[in-house]
Rosetta silent file (secondary structure, phi, psi, omega in degrees, C-alpha in Angstrom):
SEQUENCE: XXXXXXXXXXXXXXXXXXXXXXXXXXXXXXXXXXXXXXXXXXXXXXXXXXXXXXXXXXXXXXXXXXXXXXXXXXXXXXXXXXXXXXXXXXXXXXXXXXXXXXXXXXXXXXXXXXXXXXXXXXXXXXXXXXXXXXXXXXXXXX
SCORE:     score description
SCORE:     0.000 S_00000001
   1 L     0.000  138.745  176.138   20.017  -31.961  -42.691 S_00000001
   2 L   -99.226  111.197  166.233   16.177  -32.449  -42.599 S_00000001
   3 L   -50.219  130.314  176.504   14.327  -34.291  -45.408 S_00000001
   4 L  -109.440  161.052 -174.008   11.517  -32.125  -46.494 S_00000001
   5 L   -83.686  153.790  158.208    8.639  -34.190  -48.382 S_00000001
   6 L   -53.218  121.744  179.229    8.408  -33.065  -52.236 S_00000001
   7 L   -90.000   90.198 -123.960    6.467  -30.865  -53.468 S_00000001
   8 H   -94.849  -24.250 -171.383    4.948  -32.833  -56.918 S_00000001
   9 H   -66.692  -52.362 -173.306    2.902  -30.119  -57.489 S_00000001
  10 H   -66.936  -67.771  175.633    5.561  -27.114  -58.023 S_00000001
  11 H   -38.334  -20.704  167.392    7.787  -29.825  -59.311 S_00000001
  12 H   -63.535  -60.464 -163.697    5.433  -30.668  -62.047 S_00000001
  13 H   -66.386  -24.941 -158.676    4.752  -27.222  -62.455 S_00000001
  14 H  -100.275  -49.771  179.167    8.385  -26.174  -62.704 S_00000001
  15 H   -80.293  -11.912  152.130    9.512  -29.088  -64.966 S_00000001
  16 H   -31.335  -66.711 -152.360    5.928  -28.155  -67.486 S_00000001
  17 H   -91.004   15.573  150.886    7.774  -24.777  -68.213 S_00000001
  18 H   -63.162  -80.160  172.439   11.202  -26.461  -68.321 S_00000001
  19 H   -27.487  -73.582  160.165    9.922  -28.713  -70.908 S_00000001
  20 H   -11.527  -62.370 -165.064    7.882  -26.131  -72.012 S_00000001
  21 H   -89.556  -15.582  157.506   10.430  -23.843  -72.806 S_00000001
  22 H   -99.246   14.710  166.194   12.815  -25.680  -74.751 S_00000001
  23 H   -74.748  -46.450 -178.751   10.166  -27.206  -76.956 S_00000001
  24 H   -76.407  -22.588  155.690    9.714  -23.284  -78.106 S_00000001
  25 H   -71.977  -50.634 -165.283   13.402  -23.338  -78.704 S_00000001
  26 H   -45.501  -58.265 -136.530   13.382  -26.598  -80.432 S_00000001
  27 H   -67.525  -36.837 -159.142    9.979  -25.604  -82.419 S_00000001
  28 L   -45.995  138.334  175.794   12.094  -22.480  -83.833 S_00000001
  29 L  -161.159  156.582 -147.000   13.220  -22.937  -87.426 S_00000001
  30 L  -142.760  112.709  170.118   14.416  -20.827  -90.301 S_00000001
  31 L   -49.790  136.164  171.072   13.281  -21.014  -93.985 S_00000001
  32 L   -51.276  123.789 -174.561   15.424  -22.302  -96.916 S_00000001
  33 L   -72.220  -11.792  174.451   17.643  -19.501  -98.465 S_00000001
  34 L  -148.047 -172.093 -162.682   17.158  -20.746 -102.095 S_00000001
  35 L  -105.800  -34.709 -179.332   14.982  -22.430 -104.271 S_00000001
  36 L   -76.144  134.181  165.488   17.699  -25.148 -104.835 S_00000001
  37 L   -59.737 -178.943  178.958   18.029  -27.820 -102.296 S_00000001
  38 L   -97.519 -178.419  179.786   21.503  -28.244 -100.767 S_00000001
  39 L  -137.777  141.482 -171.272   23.632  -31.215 -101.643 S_00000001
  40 H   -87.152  -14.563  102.173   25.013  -33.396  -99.150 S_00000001
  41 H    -7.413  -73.794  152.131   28.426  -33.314 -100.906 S_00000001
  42 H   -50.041  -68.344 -171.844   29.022  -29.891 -100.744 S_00000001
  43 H    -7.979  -64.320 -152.787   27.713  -29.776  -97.487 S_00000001
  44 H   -81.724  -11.381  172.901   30.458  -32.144  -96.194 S_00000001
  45 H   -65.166  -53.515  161.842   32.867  -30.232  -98.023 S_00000001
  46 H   -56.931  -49.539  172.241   31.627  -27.039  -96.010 S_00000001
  47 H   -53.949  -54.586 -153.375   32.057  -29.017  -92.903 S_00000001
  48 H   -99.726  -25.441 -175.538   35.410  -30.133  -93.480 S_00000001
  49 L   -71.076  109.025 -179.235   37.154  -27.174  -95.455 S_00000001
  50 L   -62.680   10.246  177.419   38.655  -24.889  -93.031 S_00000001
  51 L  -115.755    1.687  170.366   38.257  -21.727  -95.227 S_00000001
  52 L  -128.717  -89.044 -149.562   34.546  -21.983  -95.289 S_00000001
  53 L   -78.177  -74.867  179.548   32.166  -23.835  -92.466 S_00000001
  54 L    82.969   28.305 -169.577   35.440  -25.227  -90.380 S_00000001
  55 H   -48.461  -47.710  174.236   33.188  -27.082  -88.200 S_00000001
  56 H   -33.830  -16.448  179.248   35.768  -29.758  -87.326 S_00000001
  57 H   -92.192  -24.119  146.085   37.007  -26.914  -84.905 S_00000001
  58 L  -119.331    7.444  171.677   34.241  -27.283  -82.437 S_00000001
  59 L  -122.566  148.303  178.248   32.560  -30.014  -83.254 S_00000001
  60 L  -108.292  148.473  164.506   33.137  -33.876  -84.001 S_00000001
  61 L  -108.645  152.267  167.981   31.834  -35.457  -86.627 S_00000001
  62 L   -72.235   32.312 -169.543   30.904  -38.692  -87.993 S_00000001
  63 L  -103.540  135.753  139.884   33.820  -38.684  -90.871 S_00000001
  64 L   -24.332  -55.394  166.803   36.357  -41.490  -90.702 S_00000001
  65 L   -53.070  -26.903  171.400   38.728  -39.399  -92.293 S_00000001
  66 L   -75.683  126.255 -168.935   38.872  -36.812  -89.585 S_00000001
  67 L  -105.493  -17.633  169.751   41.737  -37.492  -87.127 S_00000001
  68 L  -147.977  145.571  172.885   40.802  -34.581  -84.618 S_00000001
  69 L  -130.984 -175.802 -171.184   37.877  -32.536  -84.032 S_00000001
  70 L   -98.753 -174.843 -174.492   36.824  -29.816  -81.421 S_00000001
  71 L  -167.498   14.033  149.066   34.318  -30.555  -78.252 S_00000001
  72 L   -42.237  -78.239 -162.681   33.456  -26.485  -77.623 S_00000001
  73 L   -95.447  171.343  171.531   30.122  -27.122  -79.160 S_00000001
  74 L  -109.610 -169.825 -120.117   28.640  -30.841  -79.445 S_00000001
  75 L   -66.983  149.324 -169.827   28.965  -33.340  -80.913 S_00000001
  76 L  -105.175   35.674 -170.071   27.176  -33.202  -84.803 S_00000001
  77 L   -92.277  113.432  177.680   26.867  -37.302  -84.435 S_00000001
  78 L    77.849   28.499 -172.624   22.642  -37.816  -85.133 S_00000001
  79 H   -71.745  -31.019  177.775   22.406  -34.181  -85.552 S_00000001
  80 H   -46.919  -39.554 -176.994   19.788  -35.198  -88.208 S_00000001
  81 H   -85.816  -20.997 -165.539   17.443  -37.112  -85.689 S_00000001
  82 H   -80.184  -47.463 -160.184   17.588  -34.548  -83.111 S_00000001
  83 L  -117.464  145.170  148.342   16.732  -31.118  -85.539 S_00000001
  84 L   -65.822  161.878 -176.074   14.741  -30.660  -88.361 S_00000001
  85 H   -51.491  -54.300  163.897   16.442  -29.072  -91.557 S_00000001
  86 H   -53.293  -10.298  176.577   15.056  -25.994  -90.529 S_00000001
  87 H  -123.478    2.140  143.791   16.006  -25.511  -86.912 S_00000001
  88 H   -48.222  -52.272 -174.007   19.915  -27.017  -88.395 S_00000001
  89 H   -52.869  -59.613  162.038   19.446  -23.878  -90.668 S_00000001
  90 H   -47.321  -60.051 -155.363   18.593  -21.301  -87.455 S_00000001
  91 H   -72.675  -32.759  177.357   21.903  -22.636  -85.857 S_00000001
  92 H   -85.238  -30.217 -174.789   23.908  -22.126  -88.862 S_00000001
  93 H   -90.502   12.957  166.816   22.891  -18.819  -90.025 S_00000001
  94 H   157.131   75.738  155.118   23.067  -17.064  -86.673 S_00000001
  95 H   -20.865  -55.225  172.289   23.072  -19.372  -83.457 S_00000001
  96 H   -45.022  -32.886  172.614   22.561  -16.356  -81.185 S_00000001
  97 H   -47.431  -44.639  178.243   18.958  -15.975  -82.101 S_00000001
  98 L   -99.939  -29.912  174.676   18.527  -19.010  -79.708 S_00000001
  99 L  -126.243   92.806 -178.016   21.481  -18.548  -77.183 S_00000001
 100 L   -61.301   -2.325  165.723   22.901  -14.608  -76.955 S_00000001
 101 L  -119.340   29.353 -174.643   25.527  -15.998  -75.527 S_00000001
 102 L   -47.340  152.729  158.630   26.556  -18.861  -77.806 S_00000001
 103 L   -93.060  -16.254  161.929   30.122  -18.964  -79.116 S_00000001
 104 L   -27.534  113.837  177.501   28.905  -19.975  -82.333 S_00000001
 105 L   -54.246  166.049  129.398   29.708  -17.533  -85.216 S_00000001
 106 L   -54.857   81.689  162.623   26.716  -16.209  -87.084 S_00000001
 107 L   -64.313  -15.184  170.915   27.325  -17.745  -90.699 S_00000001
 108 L  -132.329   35.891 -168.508   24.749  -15.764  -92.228 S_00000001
 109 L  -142.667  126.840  175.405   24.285  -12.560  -90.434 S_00000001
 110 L   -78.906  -48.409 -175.110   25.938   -9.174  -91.732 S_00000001
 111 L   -74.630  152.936  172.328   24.626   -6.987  -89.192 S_00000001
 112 L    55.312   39.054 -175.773   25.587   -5.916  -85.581 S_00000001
 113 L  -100.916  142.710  156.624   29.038   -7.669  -85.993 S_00000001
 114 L  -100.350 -159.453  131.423   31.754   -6.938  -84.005 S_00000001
 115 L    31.335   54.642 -162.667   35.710   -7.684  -84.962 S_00000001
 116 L   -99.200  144.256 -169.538   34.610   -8.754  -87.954 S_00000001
 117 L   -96.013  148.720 -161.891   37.894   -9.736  -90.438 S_00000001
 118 L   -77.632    6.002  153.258   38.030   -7.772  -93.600 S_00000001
 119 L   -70.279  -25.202 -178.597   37.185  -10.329  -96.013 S_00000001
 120 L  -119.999   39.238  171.391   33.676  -10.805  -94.499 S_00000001
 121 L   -85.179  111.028  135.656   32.733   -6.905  -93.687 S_00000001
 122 L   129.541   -8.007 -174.250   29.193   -6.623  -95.155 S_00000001
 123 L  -136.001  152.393 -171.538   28.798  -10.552  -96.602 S_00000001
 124 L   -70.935  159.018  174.962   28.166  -13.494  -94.504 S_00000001
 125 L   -76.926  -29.949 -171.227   31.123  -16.184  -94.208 S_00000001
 126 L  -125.582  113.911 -170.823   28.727  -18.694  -95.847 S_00000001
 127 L   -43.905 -176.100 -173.502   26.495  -17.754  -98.943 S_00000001
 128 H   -68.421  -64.208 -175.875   22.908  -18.789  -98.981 S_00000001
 129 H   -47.346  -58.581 -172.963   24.018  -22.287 -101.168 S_00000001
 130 H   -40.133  -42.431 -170.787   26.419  -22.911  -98.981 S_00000001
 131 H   -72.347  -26.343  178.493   24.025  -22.879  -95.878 S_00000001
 132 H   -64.067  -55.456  146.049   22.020  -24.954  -97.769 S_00000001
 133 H   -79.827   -1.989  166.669   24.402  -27.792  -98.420 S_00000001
 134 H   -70.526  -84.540 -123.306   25.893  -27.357  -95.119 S_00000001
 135 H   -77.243  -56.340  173.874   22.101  -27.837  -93.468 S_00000001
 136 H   -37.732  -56.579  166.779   21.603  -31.075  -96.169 S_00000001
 137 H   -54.662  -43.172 -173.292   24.775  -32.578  -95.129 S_00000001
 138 H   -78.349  -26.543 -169.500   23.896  -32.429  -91.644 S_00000001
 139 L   -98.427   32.719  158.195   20.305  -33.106  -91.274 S_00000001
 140 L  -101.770   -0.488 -157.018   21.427  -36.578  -93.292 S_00000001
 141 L  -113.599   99.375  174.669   23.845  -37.770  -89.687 S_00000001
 142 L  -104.011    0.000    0.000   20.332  -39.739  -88.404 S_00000001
């Protein structure tokens, strides 16, 4: 194999719009759904109760009490330092918005569902409070 010299320029230029281009994912963020703040009590509540949020199934957490978690999506340890409340908020109510092919459910999107189960045909799995104290809980894990 023959070493070729670098090219710093294109490499610059190519890691700019790398950079670039997840910063404009990053920047993205999604407005609060109420007027109330969430509470970081419910939140964790949402997290861990497998009839609502059920996070614990692809994600680990930062609970003591939790003896297994999932490792699909990552890890929610410092999710708080990484995202603002508002780009927590994009990811919970409809993940796809930033990746179409995310495995992530949509927690707050009705429309343009597929196999959807018939408790949640026309309403989101997690009201607007919910999303709220869900978002609270999380963007407190600094």
């Amino acid at each position: 194999m023959i070493a070729r010299p670098l090219n710093r320029p294109a490499l610059t230029g190519f890691l700019t719009m790398l950079l670039l281009g997840v910063a404009g994912v990053a920047a993205q963020e999604a407005a609060p759904l109420t007027s109330q703040p969430g509470d970081i009590d419910r939140g964790r509540q949402v997290v861990l109760r497998q009839d609502r949020g059920n996070c614990l199934l692809c994600h680990a957490l930062p609970e003591p009490s939790v003896r297994f978690s999932g490792d699909i999506g990552p890890p929610l340890h410092g999710v708080g330092a990484r995202l603002s409340p508002g780009q927590i908020r994009l990811r919970v109510m409809d993940a796809s918005r930033l990746n179409p092919d995310t495995v992530m459910p949509p927690y707050h999107r009705t429309q343009d569902l597929v196999r959807v189960a018939r408790q949640y045909q026309g309403r989101p799995v997690l009201e607007a409070q919910e999303v709220e104290d869900l978002v609270a809980y999380l963007a407190h894990l600094k």
